[in-house]
Amino acid sequence: MTREEFIKICGALGISIPLQPILASHGSTNHNPMTNFKGNVLIIGAGAAGLTAGHLLSQQGIDFQILEASSTYGGRMKRTKDFVDFPIPLGAEWLHTKRGVFNEIVNNPSIEIATETKPYDPKVDYGLYEGYEVSMKSLGLTIDQKFVNSSWFDFFEQYIVPSVRDKIEFNEIVESLDYSREKVLVQTKNGEFAADKIILTVPVKMLQNDSISFTPQLPNDKLNAIKNVTVWDGFKAFIEFSEKFYPSAIGFNIKPRTAGQKLYYDAAYGQRTNRHVLGLFTVGSGTLPYRELSNGELIDHMLKELDGIFKGKASPSYINHTSQDWNKEPFINGAYVYDHENWRRVRTLGKSVNNKLFFAGTAYTNGNDWGSVHNAAWSAIRSVKKIVQ
């Protein structure tokens, strides 16, 4: 079963992806008496998985440190507040499961989650697909919710980052990892670190590019999974218009179906704003030709495309635009593992090695689902549970 088939079944049954059990916690940084692990943990990467892992380790009273290759945290949850009067998610945008996942990540029942989300209303919201009006369900937007005047990044910044901020070392580019000894040694461009356990959360594309060398070499099944997994290219763009002339979403038929996805959508949906912003989400072959165009060529192409769909209404209403090419992010190099990947390969990606190397992130799951922020968080929960229990 592919991820797409799994998601489709869940949507047809009116359910979301099953929530995972959370770690036992006192909701503080006091040491948990149920934890037998006494060592330290080094987390590589400060995206959703790395931040979640650090937050949970902090709650367990375990010594940890996070090494982040870039100058900021968040990874593919990147967003900007400089475009309009609400946050624009340049990466992860939707909540693809139930809101209970927020509580699982925070893992502290005394904290009330104030993050607002808005699901699509099938009675009001509609989309277009190749010029024909369709339901949001037809476009695959069944359990998805939009963040209201916030984003995944904002959720993490408010509830998770405070417990780990002082533990993050930025601009630490990991070059090699030696797990042949009792302590795992991690070499970065700036120096060397040692830890009893490693939680590796770097995007799988970076491992495909051999950005980190391992001693000893990773097991063959892990290497084969890394080599053969398909990672989609990723590109997003946002256009502000003076008026709203478009529906909630506009889908396109990418052929073959496994090659990619493309969707224009109302990025201002549910926001407390009077601005009109249309987003473009593309992965795989859907990113073409957008990734190959200059900034001026890009907006000319998008406006021409939208003018053709909406009878010339786009160009006269155009105000501004911005874009994000995920293939050009130096420590990411792409979007996420494609929806049609074999679940066994994804499960192999998520397997730990020698009880020393643990993997967490959108690609390193148990094979049930992958590619979303909540999957990254659940994989981090699983890795921390293995370490502390």
Coordinates of C-alpha atoms in Angstrom, one line a residue:
M1 CA 0.0 0.0 0.0
T2 CA 1.3 3.4 -0.9
R3 CA 0.9 6.5 1.3
E4 CA -1.7 7.9 -1.2
E5 CA -3.8 4.8 -0.9
F6 CA -3.6 4.9 2.9
I7 CA -4.7 8.5 3.0
K8 CA -7.5 7.9 0.5
I9 CA -8.9 5.0 2.6
C10 CA -8.8 7.2 5.8
G11 CA -10.6 10.0 3.9
A12 CA -13.2 7.7 2.5
L13 CA -14.0 6.4 6.0
G14 CA -14.1 9.9 7.5
I15 CA -11.2 9.3 9.8
S16 CA -7.8 10.8 10.2
I17 CA -4.4 9.1 10.6
P18 CA -4.4 7.3 14.0
L19 CA -2.8 9.2 16.8
Q20 CA 0.2 7.8 18.5
P21 CA 0.6 7.4 22.3
I22 CA 2.6 10.1 24.0
L23 CA 5.5 9.8 26.4
A24 CA 4.8 9.7 30.1
S25 CA 5.9 13.1 31.4
H26 CA 5.6 15.3 34.4
G27 CA 5.2 18.3 32.1
S28 CA 8.5 19.8 33.4
T29 CA 12.2 19.4 33.1
N30 CA 12.4 17.3 36.3
H31 CA 13.9 13.9 35.8
N32 CA 11.4 11.2 35.2
P33 CA 12.0 8.3 37.6
M34 CA 10.7 5.9 35.0
T35 CA 13.6 6.7 32.7
N36 CA 16.6 4.4 33.0
F37 CA 18.7 6.2 30.4
K38 CA 21.4 8.3 32.0
G39 CA 23.5 9.4 29.0
N40 CA 23.4 12.3 26.6
V41 CA 21.7 12.6 23.2
L42 CA 22.8 14.6 20.1
I43 CA 20.1 15.7 17.7
I44 CA 21.1 16.5 14.2
G45 CA 18.7 19.0 12.6
A46 CA 16.3 21.6 14.1
G47 CA 13.3 21.0 12.0
A48 CA 10.0 19.6 13.3
A49 CA 11.4 16.2 14.3
G50 CA 14.6 17.6 15.9
L51 CA 12.7 20.3 17.9
T52 CA 10.1 17.7 19.0
A53 CA 12.8 15.3 20.1
G54 CA 14.6 17.9 22.1
H55 CA 11.4 19.1 23.7
L56 CA 10.5 15.6 24.9
L57 CA 14.1 14.9 26.1
S58 CA 13.9 18.1 28.1
Q59 CA 10.7 16.9 29.7
Q60 CA 12.5 13.6 30.6
G61 CA 15.4 15.5 32.2
I62 CA 17.9 14.0 29.7
D63 CA 20.9 16.0 28.6
F64 CA 20.8 16.8 24.9
Q65 CA 22.1 19.2 22.2
I66 CA 20.8 20.1 18.8
L67 CA 23.2 20.7 15.8
E68 CA 21.6 22.8 13.1
A69 CA 23.4 23.3 9.8
S70 CA 21.6 26.6 8.9
S71 CA 21.3 29.8 10.9
T72 CA 17.7 29.3 12.0
Y73 CA 15.4 26.5 13.2
G74 CA 12.2 25.2 11.6
G75 CA 13.5 23.5 8.4
R76 CA 10.7 22.9 6.0
M77 CA 8.2 24.8 8.3
K78 CA 9.7 28.0 7.0
R79 CA 7.3 30.9 6.8
T80 CA 7.4 34.7 6.2
K81 CA 5.6 37.6 7.9
D82 CA 6.9 40.1 5.5
F83 CA 4.6 39.5 2.5
V84 CA 1.1 40.3 3.8
D85 CA -0.6 40.8 7.2
F86 CA -0.7 37.1 8.1
P87 CA 2.0 34.4 8.1
I88 CA 2.8 32.9 4.7
P89 CA 4.0 29.2 5.0
L90 CA 6.7 28.8 2.4
G91 CA 6.9 25.2 3.4
A92 CA 4.5 23.0 5.5
E93 CA 1.1 24.7 5.5
W94 CA -1.8 22.4 6.3
L95 CA -2.7 20.3 9.3
H96 CA -3.3 16.9 7.8
T97 CA -4.7 15.1 10.9
K98 CA -6.7 15.8 14.0
R99 CA -5.9 18.7 16.3
G100 CA -5.0 16.2 19.0
V101 CA -1.5 16.0 17.5
F102 CA -0.8 19.4 19.0
N103 CA -1.3 18.0 22.5
E104 CA 0.9 15.0 21.7
I105 CA 3.8 17.2 20.6
V106 CA 3.5 19.5 23.6
N107 CA 3.0 16.5 25.8
N108 CA 1.9 18.6 28.8
P109 CA -1.8 18.4 29.7
S110 CA -1.6 21.6 31.8
I111 CA -0.9 23.6 28.7
E112 CA -3.9 24.7 26.7
I113 CA -3.2 24.9 23.0
A114 CA -4.5 28.2 21.5
T115 CA -3.5 27.5 17.9
E116 CA -6.5 28.0 15.7
T117 CA -7.2 25.9 12.6
K118 CA -10.1 25.9 10.1
P119 CA -11.3 22.9 8.1
Y120 CA -12.8 23.3 4.6
D121 CA -16.5 23.5 4.5
P122 CA -17.8 21.0 1.9
K123 CA -21.2 22.9 1.7
V124 CA -19.5 26.2 0.7
D125 CA -16.0 25.6 -0.5
Y126 CA -15.4 24.3 -4.0
G127 CA -12.6 23.9 -6.5
L128 CA -11.9 23.7 -10.2
Y129 CA -10.3 20.8 -11.9
E130 CA -9.3 21.3 -15.6
G131 CA -12.0 24.0 -15.8
Y132 CA -14.8 22.0 -14.1
E133 CA -16.3 22.7 -10.7
V134 CA -15.5 20.0 -8.2
S135 CA -15.8 19.4 -4.5
M136 CA -12.8 19.9 -2.1
K137 CA -13.0 16.1 -1.5
S138 CA -12.4 15.5 -5.2
L139 CA -9.2 17.5 -4.9
G140 CA -8.1 15.4 -1.9
L141 CA -8.7 18.1 0.7
T142 CA -10.8 15.9 3.1
I143 CA -9.2 16.1 6.5
D144 CA -7.0 19.1 5.9
Q145 CA -7.2 22.3 8.0
K146 CA -5.7 25.7 7.5
F147 CA -3.9 27.4 10.3
V148 CA -5.6 30.7 11.2
N149 CA -3.2 33.7 11.2
S150 CA -0.4 31.3 12.2
S151 CA 1.5 28.3 10.8
W152 CA 3.2 25.1 11.8
F153 CA 6.3 27.3 12.4
D154 CA 4.4 29.5 14.8
F155 CA 3.0 26.6 16.7
F156 CA 6.5 25.2 17.3
E157 CA 7.9 28.7 18.1
Q158 CA 5.3 29.2 20.8
Y159 CA 5.1 25.8 22.4
I160 CA 8.3 23.9 21.6
V161 CA 11.2 26.2 20.9
P162 CA 11.3 27.8 24.4
S163 CA 12.3 24.4 26.0
V164 CA 15.1 23.8 23.4
R165 CA 16.3 27.2 22.2
D166 CA 19.4 27.3 24.5
K167 CA 20.4 23.8 23.3
I168 CA 20.6 24.6 19.6
E169 CA 24.0 25.2 18.0
F170 CA 23.5 26.9 14.7
N171 CA 25.8 26.8 11.6
E172 CA 27.1 23.3 12.6
I173 CA 27.3 21.4 9.3
V174 CA 27.8 17.7 10.1
E175 CA 30.4 16.0 7.9
S176 CA 30.9 12.6 9.5
L177 CA 29.5 10.3 12.1
D178 CA 31.5 7.5 13.8
Y179 CA 29.4 5.0 15.9
S180 CA 32.0 2.3 16.1
R181 CA 32.9 3.2 19.7
E182 CA 31.1 3.4 23.0
K183 CA 30.4 7.1 22.4
V184 CA 29.2 8.3 19.0
L185 CA 31.6 10.9 17.5
V186 CA 30.1 13.6 15.3
Q187 CA 32.5 15.8 13.2
T188 CA 31.2 19.2 12.0
K189 CA 33.0 21.9 10.1
N190 CA 33.6 23.6 13.4
G191 CA 34.6 20.8 15.7
E192 CA 33.8 17.5 17.3
F193 CA 30.9 16.3 19.5
A194 CA 30.3 13.1 21.4
A195 CA 27.1 11.5 22.6
D196 CA 25.7 8.2 23.8
K197 CA 22.8 8.3 21.3
I198 CA 22.2 10.2 18.1
I199 CA 18.8 11.3 16.6
L200 CA 19.4 12.0 13.0
T201 CA 16.7 14.2 11.4
V202 CA 18.4 15.5 8.3
P203 CA 16.3 15.3 5.1
V204 CA 16.8 12.0 3.3
K205 CA 17.9 13.9 0.2
M206 CA 21.0 15.0 2.0
L207 CA 21.9 11.4 2.8
Q208 CA 21.3 10.6 -0.9
N209 CA 23.9 13.3 -1.7
D210 CA 26.4 11.7 0.7
S211 CA 26.6 14.9 2.8
I212 CA 27.4 12.8 5.9
S213 CA 29.9 9.9 6.0
F214 CA 29.3 7.0 8.4
T215 CA 31.8 4.8 10.3
P216 CA 31.0 1.9 10.0
Q217 CA 29.0 2.1 6.9
L218 CA 25.2 2.0 7.4
P219 CA 23.6 -1.5 7.0
N220 CA 22.9 -2.5 3.4
D221 CA 19.1 -2.4 3.8
K222 CA 19.3 1.2 5.1
L223 CA 21.7 2.2 2.3
N224 CA 19.5 0.7 -0.3
A225 CA 16.4 2.4 1.0
I226 CA 18.3 5.8 1.1
K227 CA 19.5 5.3 -2.5
N228 CA 16.2 4.2 -4.0
V229 CA 13.6 6.3 -2.2
T230 CA 12.1 9.0 -4.4
V231 CA 12.1 12.5 -3.1
W232 CA 9.9 15.0 -4.9
D233 CA 11.2 18.4 -6.0
G234 CA 9.3 21.2 -4.3
F235 CA 8.2 24.7 -5.2
K236 CA 5.7 27.2 -3.8
A237 CA 4.6 30.7 -4.8
F238 CA 2.2 33.3 -3.5
I239 CA 0.5 36.1 -5.5
E240 CA -1.4 38.9 -3.9
F241 CA -4.4 40.3 -5.9
S242 CA -6.6 43.3 -5.4
E243 CA -9.7 41.1 -5.7
K244 CA -10.7 37.5 -5.2
F245 CA -11.7 35.9 -8.5
Y246 CA -10.8 32.3 -7.7
P247 CA -12.3 29.4 -5.7
S248 CA -10.8 27.7 -2.7
A249 CA -8.6 25.5 -4.9
I250 CA -7.7 24.8 -8.6
G251 CA -6.3 21.3 -9.3
F252 CA -4.4 20.1 -12.4
N253 CA -3.9 16.7 -14.0
I254 CA -0.2 15.8 -13.8
K255 CA 0.6 12.8 -16.0
P256 CA 1.5 10.2 -15.1
R257 CA -0.2 10.5 -11.7
T258 CA 2.9 9.4 -9.8
A259 CA 5.0 12.1 -11.3
G260 CA 3.9 15.0 -9.2
Q261 CA 1.2 17.4 -8.0
K262 CA 0.1 20.9 -8.7
L263 CA -2.5 23.0 -6.9
Y264 CA -3.4 26.7 -6.8
Y265 CA -5.4 27.5 -3.6
D266 CA -6.8 30.4 -1.6
A267 CA -3.9 31.0 0.8
A268 CA -6.0 33.6 2.7
Y269 CA -8.6 31.0 3.5
G270 CA -9.8 31.4 7.1
Q271 CA -7.4 34.2 7.9
R272 CA -8.4 37.4 9.7
T273 CA -7.5 39.6 6.7
N274 CA -8.9 41.6 3.9
R275 CA -6.0 40.7 1.6
H276 CA -6.4 38.3 -1.3
V277 CA -3.5 35.8 -1.7
L278 CA -3.4 32.8 -4.1
G279 CA -0.9 30.1 -3.3
L280 CA 0.8 27.7 -5.7
F281 CA 1.9 24.3 -4.3
T282 CA 3.8 22.0 -6.6
V283 CA 5.9 18.9 -6.2
G284 CA 7.6 16.5 -8.6
S285 CA 7.2 17.3 -12.3
G286 CA 4.5 19.8 -11.2
T287 CA 7.4 22.2 -10.3
L288 CA 8.2 22.6 -14.0
P289 CA 8.6 25.1 -15.5
Y290 CA 8.4 27.3 -12.4
R291 CA 11.7 26.3 -10.9
E292 CA 13.5 27.1 -14.1
L293 CA 12.1 30.6 -14.5
S294 CA 13.6 33.9 -13.4
N295 CA 11.5 36.0 -11.0
G296 CA 10.1 38.1 -13.8
E297 CA 9.5 35.2 -16.0
L298 CA 7.8 33.3 -13.1
I299 CA 5.1 35.9 -12.5
D300 CA 4.5 36.4 -16.2
H301 CA 4.0 32.7 -16.6
M302 CA 1.6 32.4 -13.6
L303 CA -0.5 35.4 -14.6
K304 CA -0.8 34.2 -18.1
E305 CA -1.8 30.8 -16.8
L306 CA -4.4 32.3 -14.4
D307 CA -5.7 34.7 -17.1
G308 CA -6.4 31.7 -19.3
I309 CA -8.4 30.1 -16.5
F310 CA -10.2 33.2 -15.2
K311 CA -10.8 35.1 -18.5
G312 CA -8.1 37.8 -18.0
K313 CA -9.0 38.7 -14.4
A314 CA -5.5 37.9 -12.9
S315 CA -3.2 40.4 -14.6
P316 CA -5.3 43.6 -13.8
S317 CA -5.6 42.5 -10.2
Y318 CA -1.9 41.6 -9.6
I319 CA -0.1 43.4 -6.7
N320 CA 2.9 41.3 -5.6
H321 CA 4.4 37.8 -5.4
T322 CA 7.0 35.7 -3.6
S323 CA 8.3 32.2 -4.1
Q324 CA 10.2 29.4 -2.5
D325 CA 12.3 26.8 -4.4
W326 CA 13.0 24.0 -2.0
N327 CA 15.6 22.3 -4.3
K328 CA 17.8 25.4 -3.7
E329 CA 17.7 25.2 0.1
P330 CA 21.4 24.1 0.8
F331 CA 20.6 21.7 3.6
I332 CA 17.3 20.4 2.3
N333 CA 17.5 20.0 -1.5
G334 CA 13.9 19.0 -2.2
A335 CA 10.4 18.6 -0.8
Y336 CA 9.5 15.2 0.7
V337 CA 9.3 11.5 -0.1
Y338 CA 6.7 11.1 -2.8
D339 CA 3.2 9.7 -2.0
H340 CA 3.6 6.6 -4.1
E341 CA 6.7 5.2 -2.3
N342 CA 6.7 1.6 -1.0
W343 CA 5.8 1.7 2.7
R344 CA 8.4 -1.0 3.4
R345 CA 11.2 1.2 2.1
V346 CA 10.0 4.1 4.3
R347 CA 9.9 1.8 7.3
T348 CA 13.5 0.8 6.6
L349 CA 14.5 4.4 6.5
G350 CA 13.0 4.8 10.0
K351 CA 14.7 1.8 11.6
S352 CA 17.4 2.6 14.3
V353 CA 20.9 1.2 13.9
N354 CA 22.9 -0.5 16.7
N355 CA 20.7 1.2 19.4
K356 CA 22.9 4.2 18.8
L357 CA 21.6 5.9 15.7
F358 CA 17.9 6.8 15.7
F359 CA 16.2 8.4 12.7
A360 CA 13.3 10.9 12.8
G361 CA 11.7 13.2 10.3
T362 CA 9.1 13.2 7.5
A363 CA 10.8 10.3 5.7
Y364 CA 11.8 8.2 8.8
T365 CA 8.5 6.8 9.9
N366 CA 7.1 3.3 10.6
G367 CA 5.7 3.2 7.0
N368 CA 2.1 3.9 7.8
D369 CA 2.3 7.5 6.6
W370 CA 5.0 10.1 5.8
G371 CA 5.7 13.5 4.3
S372 CA 3.9 15.7 6.8
V373 CA 4.9 17.6 10.0
H374 CA 2.8 15.4 12.2
N375 CA 4.6 12.4 10.8
A376 CA 7.9 14.0 11.7
A377 CA 6.7 14.7 15.2
W378 CA 5.5 11.1 15.7
S379 CA 8.8 9.7 14.4
A380 CA 10.5 11.9 17.0
I381 CA 8.2 10.6 19.7
R382 CA 9.0 7.0 18.7
S383 CA 12.7 7.6 18.7
V384 CA 12.7 9.3 22.2
K385 CA 10.6 6.5 23.6
K386 CA 13.1 3.9 22.4
I387 CA 15.9 5.9 24.1
V388 CA 14.3 6.5 27.4
Q389 CA 12.5 3.2 27.8

